[in-house]
Amino acid sequence: MADQIFSLIKQEEKRQKELIGLIPSENTVSDDVSAVLSSVLSNKYSEGYSGRRYYEGNQIIDQIEDLAVERVKELFGVPYANVQPYSGSPANLAIYFALMQPGETIMGLKLSMGGHLTHGHPQVTASGRFFKSVQYGVTANARVDFVELSKLAKKHKPKVIVAGNTAYPFELDFKKFRQVADEVGAWLVADISHVTGLVVAGEHISPVPYADVVMSTTHKTFRGPRGAMILVTSRGLKKDAELGKKIDSAIIPGLQGGPHNATTAGIAIAAKEAGTAKFKKYAQQIRRNAQALADELIKQGITLVGGGTETHLMVIDLTPFGVGLGTQVAFAMDVAGIYANRNTVPTEQGSPFYPSGVRIGTPLVTSRGMKEKEMRRIGQWIARVIEHVSTEQLPRNKTERQKFLRDFRKKALHDRELLAIRREVKTLTAKFPLFKW
Ligand SMILES: *Cc1c(COP(=O)(O)O)cnc(C)c1O
């Protein structure tokens, strides 16, 4: 009898196929990447690096990891790459351990303004507990505030400045980050997890000429397996010839044990796919789709953080409808067949758990073959959902708020307008297969 897990996987597959996924960090992988992930490669232990492993029997694995490293180096034009990080979060920690002593200062973008937890979010994260964290923010037009960044950097003399984000709709000016880093002699780490696919396709400025170290997850716009890579640029190596070795040691023995060899093989395949003309067209379409979706939302009277997008994502600002509506709107969108995540807005008056925004992006729907026409329909559906559920305000009082949301969720599951949209969504998604490369 087949394990219950397989029936659950079937259900999840159905969910992914029928609904519209707008979470900007999600994507689908090619059949080739998918195939290597369930291969015999995951049977093998390979602690160490190619040619210097702690285990026997790695003759083939060495060749696979060499290929992955070589392809990544060529794709980004960097002299060094490590493809062993288990995921983006440990990769960032490894970089910090390679570049800093505990207690030294890290600077990253505030979480509430689009930064990532691992960029020094205070108290609750490893990056905020092992290091002294100083966070910079954005200006009124939702762009990185370089005046503030420079002032804070001069005052706190950080060892590391992180240029990266996870809910920031605009291109990052790595050149300006470099200037600030040079003013105070800090390492510049670019975390391009979200936009890697755009970077390799020339649809986003590359950090390689400016940063010392670049980190990226491999499963977002890059369309590879869940994992991460760390690149050291020529600039970084010039500053410290041992930097590559330091990163290697920070991964193992510093932070990890055996690499996930199936993932390594998947990264090798994804790196090859990302170098093709087909991928370039894909990345262009991601941005065109984001533009079309943003335009339609604005046309429907919806406010976007910073007024739009230059990348694959945007953040809907629900503040004009009320404070803290992100939770109920994201839930209602899911009922209507369009799933995304609630998110803070830079001027947040709610809280991280009850924020006033919803983050949406186009990498996954673009992978399914959707174009501008479909984006306009999605924009209209989202606007319908927002208008339908934003009339009810989230109570300020905690107990009332919990009760309100419980009742709201119960009602939403049977809401006729939301379910009508869901039927329309299903008709659309039936025409766009989930796996398409
Ligand atoms: C997704 C992301 C990470 C973390 O990656 P995980 O694989 O989820 O650990 C780190 N930094 C940025 C900017 C990200 O977007």
CSV table of N, CA, C and O and ligand atoms in Angstrom, one decimal, residues 25 87-90 92 116 118-119 164-166 191 193-194 215 217 219-220 226-227, ligand 1:
chain,number,residue,atom,x,y,z
A,25,SER,N,9.2,34.3,-4.2
A,25,SER,CA,10.4,33.4,-3.9
A,25,SER,C,10.1,32.0,-4.4
A,25,SER,O,11.0,31.2,-4.3
A,87,SER,N,21.2,26.1,2.2
A,87,SER,CA,20.1,27.0,1.8
A,87,SER,C,20.7,28.5,2.0
A,87,SER,O,21.8,28.6,2.4
A,88,GLY,N,19.8,29.4,1.7
A,88,GLY,CA,20.3,30.8,1.8
A,88,GLY,C,20.7,31.3,3.2
A,88,GLY,O,21.7,32.0,3.3
A,89,SER,N,19.9,30.9,4.2
A,89,SER,CA,20.2,31.3,5.5
A,89,SER,C,21.5,30.8,6.1
A,89,SER,O,22.3,31.7,6.5
A,90,PRO,N,21.8,29.5,6.0
A,90,PRO,CA,23.2,29.1,6.4
A,90,PRO,C,24.3,29.7,5.5
A,90,PRO,O,25.4,29.9,6.0
A,92,ASN,N,24.4,32.7,4.3
A,92,ASN,CA,24.7,34.0,4.8
A,92,ASN,C,25.5,33.9,6.1
A,92,ASN,O,26.5,34.7,6.3
A,116,HIS,N,16.0,41.0,4.7
A,116,HIS,CA,15.8,39.6,5.1
A,116,HIS,C,16.2,39.4,6.6
A,116,HIS,O,17.1,40.1,7.0
A,118,THR,N,18.0,37.3,7.9
A,118,THR,CA,19.5,36.9,8.0
A,118,THR,C,20.4,38.1,7.8
A,118,THR,O,21.6,37.9,7.9
A,119,HIS,N,19.9,39.3,7.6
A,119,HIS,CA,20.7,40.4,7.4
A,119,HIS,C,20.9,41.2,8.7
A,119,HIS,O,21.0,42.4,8.6
A,164,GLY,N,21.0,43.7,0.0
A,164,GLY,CA,20.1,42.6,-0.5
A,164,GLY,C,18.7,42.8,0.1
A,164,GLY,O,18.5,43.6,1.0
A,165,ASN,N,17.7,42.1,-0.4
A,165,ASN,CA,16.4,42.3,0.1
A,165,ASN,C,15.5,41.1,-0.3
A,165,ASN,O,15.8,40.3,-1.2
A,166,THR,N,14.3,41.2,0.2
A,166,THR,CA,13.4,40.1,-0.1
A,166,THR,C,12.0,40.6,-0.4
A,166,THR,O,11.1,39.9,-0.9
A,191,ASP,N,23.4,40.0,-1.4
A,191,ASP,CA,22.6,38.9,-1.4
A,191,ASP,C,21.5,39.0,-2.4
A,191,ASP,O,20.5,39.8,-2.2
A,193,SER,N,19.5,36.7,-3.7
A,193,SER,CA,18.6,35.5,-3.8
A,193,SER,C,17.4,35.7,-4.7
A,193,SER,O,17.1,34.8,-5.4
A,194,HIS,N,16.7,36.8,-4.5
A,194,HIS,CA,15.5,37.0,-5.2
A,194,HIS,C,15.7,37.3,-6.7
A,194,HIS,O,14.9,36.8,-7.5
A,215,MET,N,26.0,36.2,-2.5
A,215,MET,CA,25.2,35.0,-2.1
A,215,MET,C,23.9,35.0,-2.9
A,215,MET,O,23.3,36.0,-3.1
A,217,THR,N,20.4,32.2,-3.2
A,217,THR,CA,19.7,31.0,-3.2
A,217,THR,C,19.6,30.5,-4.7
A,217,THR,O,19.7,31.3,-5.6
A,219,HIS,N,16.8,28.5,-5.8
A,219,HIS,CA,15.5,28.0,-6.1
A,219,HIS,C,14.5,29.1,-6.4
A,219,HIS,O,13.3,28.9,-6.5
A,220,LYS,N,14.9,30.4,-6.4
A,220,LYS,CA,13.9,31.5,-6.7
A,220,LYS,C,13.9,31.8,-8.2
A,220,LYS,O,13.6,30.9,-8.9
A,226,ARG,N,16.4,23.6,-4.3
A,226,ARG,CA,16.5,24.4,-3.0
A,226,ARG,C,18.0,24.3,-2.5
A,226,ARG,O,18.4,23.2,-2.2
A,227,GLY,N,18.7,25.4,-2.5
A,227,GLY,CA,20.1,25.4,-2.1
A,227,GLY,C,20.6,26.8,-2.2
A,227,GLY,O,19.8,27.8,-2.3
B,1,LIG,C1,15.2,33.6,0.5
B,1,LIG,C2,16.3,34.5,1.0
B,1,LIG,C3,17.2,34.0,1.9
B,1,LIG,C4,17.1,32.7,2.6
B,1,LIG,O1,17.1,31.6,1.9
B,1,LIG,P1,16.5,30.2,2.5
B,1,LIG,O2,16.9,29.2,1.4
B,1,LIG,O3,15.1,30.4,2.7
B,1,LIG,O4,17.2,29.9,3.8
B,1,LIG,C5,18.3,34.8,2.2
B,1,LIG,N1,18.3,36.1,1.7
B,1,LIG,C6,17.4,36.6,0.9
B,1,LIG,C7,17.6,37.9,0.3
B,1,LIG,C8,16.4,35.8,0.5
B,1,LIG,O5,15.4,36.3,-0.4
